[in-house]
């Protein structure tokens, strides 16, 4: 879940968070799951 002043800002926040999480997992040698191809839900 992410928040932003607009839908675009919220999506940017989601992408930023995912990249930080992936980078941290890789840094510590943790597995990074492959994408499932599921769509994001926007509200």
XYZ file of C-alpha atoms in Angstrom:
43
model
C 0.000 0.000 0.000
C 1.280 3.468 -0.847
C 0.012 6.988 -0.586
C 0.586 10.106 -2.659
C -0.960 13.421 -3.615
C -2.016 11.831 -6.910
C -2.329 8.353 -8.394
C 0.950 8.888 -10.235
C 2.734 9.914 -7.027
C 1.411 6.846 -5.206
C 2.627 4.579 -8.030
C 6.062 6.233 -7.907
C 6.151 5.576 -4.163
C 5.271 1.910 -4.740
C 8.031 1.553 -7.338
C 10.582 3.304 -5.109
C 9.673 1.053 -2.185
C 9.931 -2.103 -4.303
C 13.363 -1.112 -5.602
C 14.634 -0.381 -2.080
C 13.265 -3.716 -0.817
C 14.797 -5.666 -3.717
C 18.163 -3.951 -3.298
C 18.223 -4.659 0.432
C 17.229 -8.302 -0.062
C 19.991 -8.761 -2.645
C 22.522 -7.042 -0.386
C 21.780 -9.541 2.391
C 21.571 -12.533 0.050
C 17.845 -13.039 0.618
C 15.751 -14.519 -2.187
C 13.741 -12.124 -4.335
C 10.541 -13.707 -5.651
C 9.808 -13.556 -9.364
C 6.876 -11.326 -10.372
C 3.560 -13.152 -10.698
C 2.201 -10.785 -13.319
C -0.692 -9.721 -11.098
C -2.062 -6.235 -11.563
C -2.007 -3.485 -8.984
C -5.315 -2.417 -7.513
C -5.950 1.305 -7.495
C -8.502 2.933 -5.244
